[in-house]
């Protein structure tokens, strides 16, 4: 899968996408992430990509021309399945959306800044608007990194144990059960006996039970009937 991210601050995306699982996904050739500085398509030699908003008011707006040229220059090279705009007023990201997006070939992600992007770009280029939660970040880069990470780890072959993403919280609308590692007894706090017994049928039942309890208590809103 290929993800192209357009940003005025591509440096912000470097660290989160160059370590750990995202690094491995790219090294294995399963994920290709390209970051593009929007200033490459600036309207003048000063690197201008934003301007005052019509109607007045504080805050700059990202201009149409650099964004349109950036998207079109990428679209000339290949077909994109989605052109995504990261914005707090988009649909809230969840695991189901990440699963669906992980099946795509090529996507573009646009990171907003300042007051956001000119509405005409949203109307004519953007196919999906995504928020990562009901709070406002200084820009869309961290949100784009979150989206890229959650999609990237779902690509087949990225995780060592391929089944492990299937047991993540939110797959099947359940939170993950508690996990333990050595020692069996830490300061008198014991690992549940059932996990030490080696009976995998009982362990699976216990885990499902714990998942259900945890979801009922913490996230009753996601629990299916
Ligand atoms: N840009 C600023 N805040 C954001 C959010 N919550 N989600 C996505 N993009 C954003």
PDB file of C-alpha atoms and ligand atoms in Angstrom:
ATOM      1  CA  UNK A   1       0.000   0.000   0.000  1.00  0.00           C
ATOM      2  CA  UNK A   2       1.152   3.532  -0.753  1.00  0.00           C
ATOM      3  CA  UNK A   3       0.321   6.577   1.381  1.00  0.00           C
ATOM      4  CA  UNK A   4       1.206  10.107   0.216  1.00  0.00           C
ATOM      5  CA  UNK A   5       0.989  12.763   2.919  1.00  0.00           C
ATOM      6  CA  UNK A   6       0.870  16.450   1.976  1.00  0.00           C
ATOM      7  CA  UNK A   7       1.879  18.852   4.732  1.00  0.00           C
ATOM      8  CA  UNK A   8       3.429  22.238   5.467  1.00  0.00           C
ATOM      9  CA  UNK A   9       5.484  20.562   8.202  1.00  0.00           C
ATOM     10  CA  UNK A  10       6.534  17.128   6.866  1.00  0.00           C
ATOM     11  CA  UNK A  11       9.303  17.000   9.515  1.00  0.00           C
ATOM     12  CA  UNK A  12       6.590  16.372  12.103  1.00  0.00           C
ATOM     13  CA  UNK A  13       5.791  13.053  10.418  1.00  0.00           C
ATOM     14  CA  UNK A  14       9.303  11.680  10.319  1.00  0.00           C
ATOM     15  CA  UNK A  15       9.853  10.181  13.740  1.00  0.00           C
ATOM     16  CA  UNK A  16       6.469   8.488  14.258  1.00  0.00           C
ATOM     17  CA  UNK A  17       6.674   6.724  10.904  1.00  0.00           C
ATOM     18  CA  UNK A  18      10.330   5.711  10.958  1.00  0.00           C
ATOM     19  CA  UNK A  19      10.480   3.418  13.951  1.00  0.00           C
ATOM     20  CA  UNK A  20       9.223   0.088  15.198  1.00  0.00           C
ATOM     21  CA  UNK A  21       6.360  -1.496  13.259  1.00  0.00           C
ATOM     22  CA  UNK A  22       6.016   1.311  10.674  1.00  0.00           C
ATOM     23  CA  UNK A  23       9.732   1.051   9.936  1.00  0.00           C
ATOM     24  CA  UNK A  24       9.487  -2.715   9.511  1.00  0.00           C
ATOM     25  CA  UNK A  25       6.415  -2.397   7.272  1.00  0.00           C
ATOM     26  CA  UNK A  26       8.336  -0.072   4.972  1.00  0.00           C
ATOM     27  CA  UNK A  27      11.521  -2.138   5.027  1.00  0.00           C
ATOM     28  CA  UNK A  28       9.525  -5.226   4.071  1.00  0.00           C
ATOM     29  CA  UNK A  29       8.037  -3.291   1.137  1.00  0.00           C
ATOM     30  CA  UNK A  30       4.487  -3.717   2.439  1.00  0.00           C
ATOM     31  CA  UNK A  31       3.937  -0.007   3.067  1.00  0.00           C
ATOM     32  CA  UNK A  32       5.381   2.992   1.224  1.00  0.00           C
ATOM     33  CA  UNK A  33       4.906   6.375   2.887  1.00  0.00           C
ATOM     34  CA  UNK A  34       5.873   9.516   0.966  1.00  0.00           C
ATOM     35  CA  UNK A  35       5.718  12.909   2.642  1.00  0.00           C
ATOM     36  CA  UNK A  36       5.456  16.023   0.462  1.00  0.00           C
ATOM     37  CA  UNK A  37       6.078  19.584   1.532  1.00  0.00           C
ATOM     38  CA  UNK A  38       3.177  21.698   0.311  1.00  0.00           C
ATOM     39  CA  UNK A  39       5.667  24.538  -0.170  1.00  0.00           C
ATOM     40  CA  UNK A  40       6.871  22.740  -3.289  1.00  0.00           C
ATOM     41  CA  UNK A  41       3.624  24.016  -4.841  1.00  0.00           C
ATOM     42  CA  UNK A  42       3.759  27.472  -3.193  1.00  0.00           C
ATOM     43  CA  UNK A  43       2.238  30.388  -5.116  1.00  0.00           C
ATOM     44  CA  UNK A  44       5.393  32.538  -4.952  1.00  0.00           C
ATOM     45  CA  UNK A  45       9.100  32.512  -4.207  1.00  0.00           C
ATOM     46  CA  UNK A  46       8.401  33.204  -0.501  1.00  0.00           C
ATOM     47  CA  UNK A  47       6.821  29.765  -0.161  1.00  0.00           C
ATOM     48  CA  UNK A  48       3.337  31.155   0.387  1.00  0.00           C
ATOM     49  CA  UNK A  49       0.637  28.498   0.773  1.00  0.00           C
ATOM     50  CA  UNK A  50      -1.894  30.345   2.961  1.00  0.00           C
ATOM     51  CA  UNK A  51      -3.743  33.650   2.958  1.00  0.00           C
ATOM     52  CA  UNK A  52      -6.210  35.770   4.948  1.00  0.00           C
ATOM     53  CA  UNK A  53      -9.798  34.568   5.023  1.00  0.00           C
ATOM     54  CA  UNK A  54     -12.546  36.306   3.067  1.00  0.00           C
ATOM     55  CA  UNK A  55     -15.030  37.987   5.355  1.00  0.00           C
ATOM     56  CA  UNK A  56     -12.352  38.787   7.917  1.00  0.00           C
ATOM     57  CA  UNK A  57     -11.431  37.060  11.138  1.00  0.00           C
ATOM     58  CA  UNK A  58      -8.273  35.783  12.750  1.00  0.00           C
ATOM     59  CA  UNK A  59      -6.263  32.949  11.249  1.00  0.00           C
ATOM     60  CA  UNK A  60      -4.966  32.034   7.841  1.00  0.00           C
ATOM     61  CA  UNK A  61      -6.521  29.610   5.376  1.00  0.00           C
ATOM     62  CA  UNK A  62      -4.578  27.160   3.218  1.00  0.00           C
ATOM     63  CA  UNK A  63      -4.966  28.263  -0.394  1.00  0.00           C
ATOM     64  CA  UNK A  64      -6.597  26.314  -3.228  1.00  0.00           C
ATOM     65  CA  UNK A  65      -3.828  26.492  -5.779  1.00  0.00           C
ATOM     66  CA  UNK A  66      -0.970  24.743  -3.929  1.00  0.00           C
ATOM     67  CA  UNK A  67      -3.299  22.011  -2.651  1.00  0.00           C
ATOM     68  CA  UNK A  68      -4.963  21.437  -6.033  1.00  0.00           C
ATOM     69  CA  UNK A  69      -1.593  21.299  -7.782  1.00  0.00           C
ATOM     70  CA  UNK A  70      -0.156  18.936  -5.177  1.00  0.00           C
ATOM     71  CA  UNK A  71      -3.072  16.499  -5.423  1.00  0.00           C
ATOM     72  CA  UNK A  72      -3.249  16.662  -9.216  1.00  0.00           C
ATOM     73  CA  UNK A  73       0.457  16.099  -9.656  1.00  0.00           C
ATOM     74  CA  UNK A  74       0.172  12.907  -7.596  1.00  0.00           C
ATOM     75  CA  UNK A  75      -2.995  11.836  -9.418  1.00  0.00           C
ATOM     76  CA  UNK A  76      -1.185  12.163 -12.717  1.00  0.00           C
ATOM     77  CA  UNK A  77       1.219   9.446 -11.588  1.00  0.00           C
ATOM     78  CA  UNK A  78      -1.306   6.883 -10.355  1.00  0.00           C
ATOM     79  CA  UNK A  79      -4.922   6.361  -9.375  1.00  0.00           C
ATOM     80  CA  UNK A  80      -5.802   7.110  -5.743  1.00  0.00           C
ATOM     81  CA  UNK A  81      -8.627   5.371  -3.903  1.00  0.00           C
ATOM     82  CA  UNK A  82      -9.137   8.180  -1.392  1.00  0.00           C
ATOM     83  CA  UNK A  83      -8.036  11.770  -0.863  1.00  0.00           C
ATOM     84  CA  UNK A  84      -8.349  12.182   2.893  1.00  0.00           C
ATOM     85  CA  UNK A  85      -8.376  15.444   4.832  1.00  0.00           C
ATOM     86  CA  UNK A  86      -7.493  15.255   8.541  1.00  0.00           C
ATOM     87  CA  UNK A  87      -9.815  17.625  10.375  1.00  0.00           C
ATOM     88  CA  UNK A  88     -11.565  17.745  13.759  1.00  0.00           C
ATOM     89  CA  UNK A  89     -14.926  18.066  11.980  1.00  0.00           C
ATOM     90  CA  UNK A  90     -14.491  14.832  10.010  1.00  0.00           C
ATOM     91  CA  UNK A  91     -15.918  11.400  10.871  1.00  0.00           C
ATOM     92  CA  UNK A  92     -14.272   9.972  13.959  1.00  0.00           C
ATOM     93  CA  UNK A  93     -11.694   7.297  13.183  1.00  0.00           C
ATOM     94  CA  UNK A  94     -12.438   3.808  14.458  1.00  0.00           C
ATOM     95  CA  UNK A  95     -11.103   0.305  13.904  1.00  0.00           C
ATOM     96  CA  UNK A  96     -13.704  -0.509  11.255  1.00  0.00           C
ATOM     97  CA  UNK A  97     -12.571   2.467   9.145  1.00  0.00           C
ATOM     98  CA  UNK A  98      -8.926   1.460   9.586  1.00  0.00           C
ATOM     99  CA  UNK A  99      -9.783  -2.089   8.448  1.00  0.00           C
ATOM    100  CA  UNK A 100     -11.544  -0.761   5.335  1.00  0.00           C
ATOM    101  CA  UNK A 101      -8.763   1.690   4.464  1.00  0.00           C
ATOM    102  CA  UNK A 102      -6.104  -1.013   4.869  1.00  0.00           C
ATOM    103  CA  UNK A 103      -7.646  -2.744   1.818  1.00  0.00           C
ATOM    104  CA  UNK A 104      -6.892   0.239  -0.458  1.00  0.00           C
ATOM    105  CA  UNK A 105      -3.921   0.521  -2.805  1.00  0.00           C
ATOM    106  CA  UNK A 106      -3.080   4.225  -2.783  1.00  0.00           C
ATOM    107  CA  UNK A 107      -4.293   7.042  -0.597  1.00  0.00           C
ATOM    108  CA  UNK A 108      -3.461  10.728  -0.215  1.00  0.00           C
ATOM    109  CA  UNK A 109      -3.681  12.381   3.197  1.00  0.00           C
ATOM    110  CA  UNK A 110      -3.809  16.172   3.501  1.00  0.00           C
ATOM    111  CA  UNK A 111      -2.817  17.764   6.803  1.00  0.00           C
ATOM    112  CA  UNK A 112      -4.543  21.034   7.650  1.00  0.00           C
ATOM    113  CA  UNK A 113      -3.003  23.969   9.506  1.00  0.00           C
ATOM    114  CA  UNK A 114      -4.083  27.383  10.704  1.00  0.00           C
ATOM    115  CA  UNK A 115      -7.835  27.783  10.131  1.00  0.00           C
ATOM    116  CA  UNK A 116      -7.908  24.833   7.768  1.00  0.00           C
ATOM    117  CA  UNK A 117      -8.085  24.491   3.990  1.00  0.00           C
ATOM    118  CA  UNK A 118     -10.193  26.472   1.512  1.00  0.00           C
ATOM    119  CA  UNK A 119     -13.673  24.905   1.371  1.00  0.00           C
ATOM    120  CA  UNK A 120     -13.475  24.483  -2.419  1.00  0.00           C
ATOM    121  CA  UNK A 121     -10.706  21.911  -2.018  1.00  0.00           C
ATOM    122  CA  UNK A 122     -12.936  19.986   0.367  1.00  0.00           C
ATOM    123  CA  UNK A 123     -15.777  20.093  -2.151  1.00  0.00           C
ATOM    124  CA  UNK A 124     -13.807  19.160  -5.262  1.00  0.00           C
ATOM    125  CA  UNK A 125     -10.883  16.977  -4.195  1.00  0.00           C
ATOM    126  CA  UNK A 126     -11.477  15.447  -0.784  1.00  0.00           C
ATOM    127  CA  UNK A 127     -13.276  12.085  -0.719  1.00  0.00           C
ATOM    128  CA  UNK A 128     -13.089  11.412   3.033  1.00  0.00           C
ATOM    129  CA  UNK A 129     -12.673  13.669   6.071  1.00  0.00           C
ATOM    130  CA  UNK A 130     -11.329  12.045   9.221  1.00  0.00           C
ATOM    131  CA  UNK A 131     -10.989  13.239  12.807  1.00  0.00           C
ATOM    132  CA  UNK A 132      -8.991  11.279  15.375  1.00  0.00           C
ATOM    133  CA  UNK A 133     -11.124  12.532  18.263  1.00  0.00           C
ATOM    134  CA  UNK A 134     -13.099  15.400  19.703  1.00  0.00           C
ATOM    135  CA  UNK A 135     -10.204  17.704  20.467  1.00  0.00           C
ATOM    136  CA  UNK A 136      -8.181  20.119  18.365  1.00  0.00           C
ATOM    137  CA  UNK A 137      -4.532  19.553  17.441  1.00  0.00           C
ATOM    138  CA  UNK A 138      -2.214  22.291  16.160  1.00  0.00           C
ATOM    139  CA  UNK A 139      -2.186  20.630  12.766  1.00  0.00           C
ATOM    140  CA  UNK A 140      -3.174  17.461  10.939  1.00  0.00           C
ATOM    141  CA  UNK A 141       0.286  15.829  10.994  1.00  0.00           C
ATOM    142  CA  UNK A 142      -0.055  13.931  14.252  1.00  0.00           C
ATOM    143  CA  UNK A 143      -3.524  12.825  13.162  1.00  0.00           C
ATOM    144  CA  UNK A 144      -2.098  11.654   9.801  1.00  0.00           C
ATOM    145  CA  UNK A 145       0.597   9.707  11.666  1.00  0.00           C
ATOM    146  CA  UNK A 146      -2.077   8.051  13.825  1.00  0.00           C
ATOM    147  CA  UNK A 147      -4.111   7.126  10.747  1.00  0.00           C
ATOM    148  CA  UNK A 148      -1.051   5.789   8.888  1.00  0.00           C
ATOM    149  CA  UNK A 149       0.028   3.718  11.887  1.00  0.00           C
ATOM    150  CA  UNK A 150      -3.375   2.174  12.483  1.00  0.00           C
ATOM    151  CA  UNK A 151      -3.733   1.272   8.791  1.00  0.00           C
ATOM    152  CA  UNK A 152      -0.111   0.164   8.323  1.00  0.00           C
ATOM    153  CA  UNK A 153      -0.109  -2.389  11.139  1.00  0.00           C
ATOM    154  CA  UNK A 154      -3.137  -4.113   9.573  1.00  0.00           C
ATOM    155  CA  UNK A 155      -1.403  -4.856   6.263  1.00  0.00           C
ATOM    156  CA  UNK A 156      -0.839  -8.603   5.890  1.00  0.00           C
ATOM    157  CA  UNK A 157       2.700  -9.563   6.898  1.00  0.00           C
ATOM    158  CA  UNK A 158       3.441  -6.402   8.890  1.00  0.00           C
ATOM    159  CA  UNK A 159       2.920  -7.870  12.350  1.00  0.00           C
ATOM    160  CA  UNK A 160       5.103 -10.829  13.234  1.00  0.00           C
ATOM    161  CA  UNK A 161       2.256 -12.929  14.498  1.00  0.00           C
ATOM    162  CA  UNK A 162      -0.274 -12.252  11.774  1.00  0.00           C
ATOM    163  CA  UNK A 163      -3.187 -13.145  13.959  1.00  0.00           C
ATOM    164  CA  UNK A 164      -2.339 -10.668  16.669  1.00  0.00           C
ATOM    165  CA  UNK A 165      -4.113  -7.702  15.053  1.00  0.00           C
ATOM    166  CA  UNK A 166      -7.254  -9.830  15.043  1.00  0.00           C
ATOM    167  CA  UNK A 167      -7.191  -9.877  18.832  1.00  0.00           C
ATOM    168  CA  UNK A 168      -6.646  -6.144  19.272  1.00  0.00           C
ATOM    169  CA  UNK A 169      -9.139  -4.132  21.222  1.00  0.00           C
ATOM    170  CA  UNK A 170     -12.082  -3.012  19.039  1.00  0.00           C
ATOM    171  CA  UNK A 171     -11.840  -5.889  16.552  1.00  0.00           C
ATOM    172  CA  UNK A 172     -15.179  -7.657  17.148  1.00  0.00           C
ATOM    173  CA  UNK A 173     -16.350  -4.645  19.173  1.00  0.00           C
ATOM    174  CA  UNK A 174     -14.614  -5.912  22.294  1.00  0.00           C
ATOM    175  CA  UNK A 175     -11.775  -4.500  24.368  1.00  0.00           C
ATOM    176  CA  UNK A 176      -8.747  -6.769  24.740  1.00  0.00           C
ATOM    177  CA  UNK A 177      -8.489  -8.916  27.899  1.00  0.00           C
ATOM    178  CA  UNK A 178      -5.794  -8.266  30.564  1.00  0.00           C
ATOM    179  CA  UNK A 179      -2.314  -9.701  29.910  1.00  0.00           C
ATOM    180  CA  UNK A 180       0.463 -10.815  32.287  1.00  0.00           C
ATOM    181  CA  UNK A 181       4.116 -11.809  32.037  1.00  0.00           C
ATOM    182  CA  UNK A 182       6.782 -13.083  34.461  1.00  0.00           C
ATOM    183  CA  UNK A 183       7.064 -13.222  37.422  1.00  0.00           C
ATOM    184  CA  UNK A 184       4.044 -15.227  38.515  1.00  0.00           C
ATOM    185  CA  UNK A 185       4.051 -13.386  41.825  1.00  0.00           C
ATOM    186  CA  UNK A 186       5.077  -9.736  42.031  1.00  0.00           C
ATOM    187  CA  UNK A 187       4.847  -8.283  45.558  1.00  0.00           C
ATOM    188  CA  UNK A 188       2.138 -10.801  46.340  1.00  0.00           C
ATOM    189  CA  UNK A 189       0.106  -9.777  43.270  1.00  0.00           C
ATOM    190  CA  UNK A 190      -0.542 -13.071  41.506  1.00  0.00           C
ATOM    191  CA  UNK A 191      -1.174 -13.976  37.883  1.00  0.00           C
ATOM    192  CA  UNK A 192      -4.644 -15.614  37.604  1.00  0.00           C
ATOM    193  CA  UNK A 193      -4.249 -19.400  38.075  1.00  0.00           C
ATOM    194  CA  UNK A 194      -6.143 -20.193  34.898  1.00  0.00           C
ATOM    195  CA  UNK A 195      -3.369 -18.647  32.746  1.00  0.00           C
ATOM    196  CA  UNK A 196      -0.776 -20.938  34.354  1.00  0.00           C
ATOM    197  CA  UNK A 197      -2.735 -24.160  33.925  1.00  0.00           C
ATOM    198  CA  UNK A 198      -2.046 -24.723  30.212  1.00  0.00           C
ATOM    199  CA  UNK A 199      -5.685 -25.565  29.331  1.00  0.00           C
ATOM    200  CA  UNK A 200      -6.141 -23.452  26.192  1.00  0.00           C
ATOM    201  CA  UNK A 201      -9.858 -23.977  25.924  1.00  0.00           C
ATOM    202  CA  UNK A 202     -10.358 -22.669  29.454  1.00  0.00           C
ATOM    203  CA  UNK A 203      -7.904 -19.840  28.823  1.00  0.00           C
ATOM    204  CA  UNK A 204      -9.802 -18.748  25.684  1.00  0.00           C
ATOM    205  CA  UNK A 205     -13.079 -18.817  27.614  1.00  0.00           C
ATOM    206  CA  UNK A 206     -11.558 -16.799  30.463  1.00  0.00           C
ATOM    207  CA  UNK A 207     -10.176 -14.223  28.010  1.00  0.00           C
ATOM    208  CA  UNK A 208     -13.514 -13.807  26.259  1.00  0.00           C
ATOM    209  CA  UNK A 209     -15.202 -13.419  29.614  1.00  0.00           C
ATOM    210  CA  UNK A 210     -12.683 -10.777  30.702  1.00  0.00           C
ATOM    211  CA  UNK A 211     -13.098  -8.938  27.373  1.00  0.00           C
ATOM    212  CA  UNK A 212     -16.859  -8.881  27.811  1.00  0.00           C
ATOM    213  CA  UNK A 213     -16.659  -7.681  31.418  1.00  0.00           C
ATOM    214  CA  UNK A 214     -14.131  -4.991  30.542  1.00  0.00           C
ATOM    215  CA  UNK A 215     -16.161  -3.776  27.569  1.00  0.00           C
ATOM    216  CA  UNK A 216     -19.404  -3.745  29.589  1.00  0.00           C
ATOM    217  CA  UNK A 217     -17.735  -1.716  32.308  1.00  0.00           C
ATOM    218  CA  UNK A 218     -15.618   0.670  30.223  1.00  0.00           C
ATOM    219  CA  UNK A 219     -17.223   0.927  26.801  1.00  0.00           C
ATOM    220  CA  UNK A 220     -20.850  -0.276  26.897  1.00  0.00           C
ATOM    221  CA  UNK A 221     -21.418   1.931  23.824  1.00  0.00           C
ATOM    222  CA  UNK A 222     -19.391  -0.408  21.558  1.00  0.00           C
ATOM    223  CA  UNK A 223     -20.814  -3.687  22.833  1.00  0.00           C
ATOM    224  CA  UNK A 224     -22.832  -5.563  20.215  1.00  0.00           C
ATOM    225  CA  UNK A 225     -25.992  -7.396  21.242  1.00  0.00           C
TER     226      UNK A 225
HETATM  227  N1  LIG B   1      -6.489  18.486  12.986  1.00  0.00           N
HETATM  228  C1  LIG B   1      -6.630  19.167  14.138  1.00  0.00           C
HETATM  229  N2  LIG B   1      -7.283  18.463  15.053  1.00  0.00           N
HETATM  230  C2  LIG B   1      -7.578  17.262  14.473  1.00  0.00           C
HETATM  231  C3  LIG B   1      -8.261  16.093  14.911  1.00  0.00           C
HETATM  232  N3  LIG B   1      -8.795  15.991  16.125  1.00  0.00           N
HETATM  233  N4  LIG B   1      -8.365  15.077  14.050  1.00  0.00           N
HETATM  234  C4  LIG B   1      -7.857  15.177  12.798  1.00  0.00           C
HETATM  235  N5  LIG B   1      -7.200  16.234  12.341  1.00  0.00           N
HETATM  236  C5  LIG B   1      -7.063  17.282  13.166  1.00  0.00           C
END
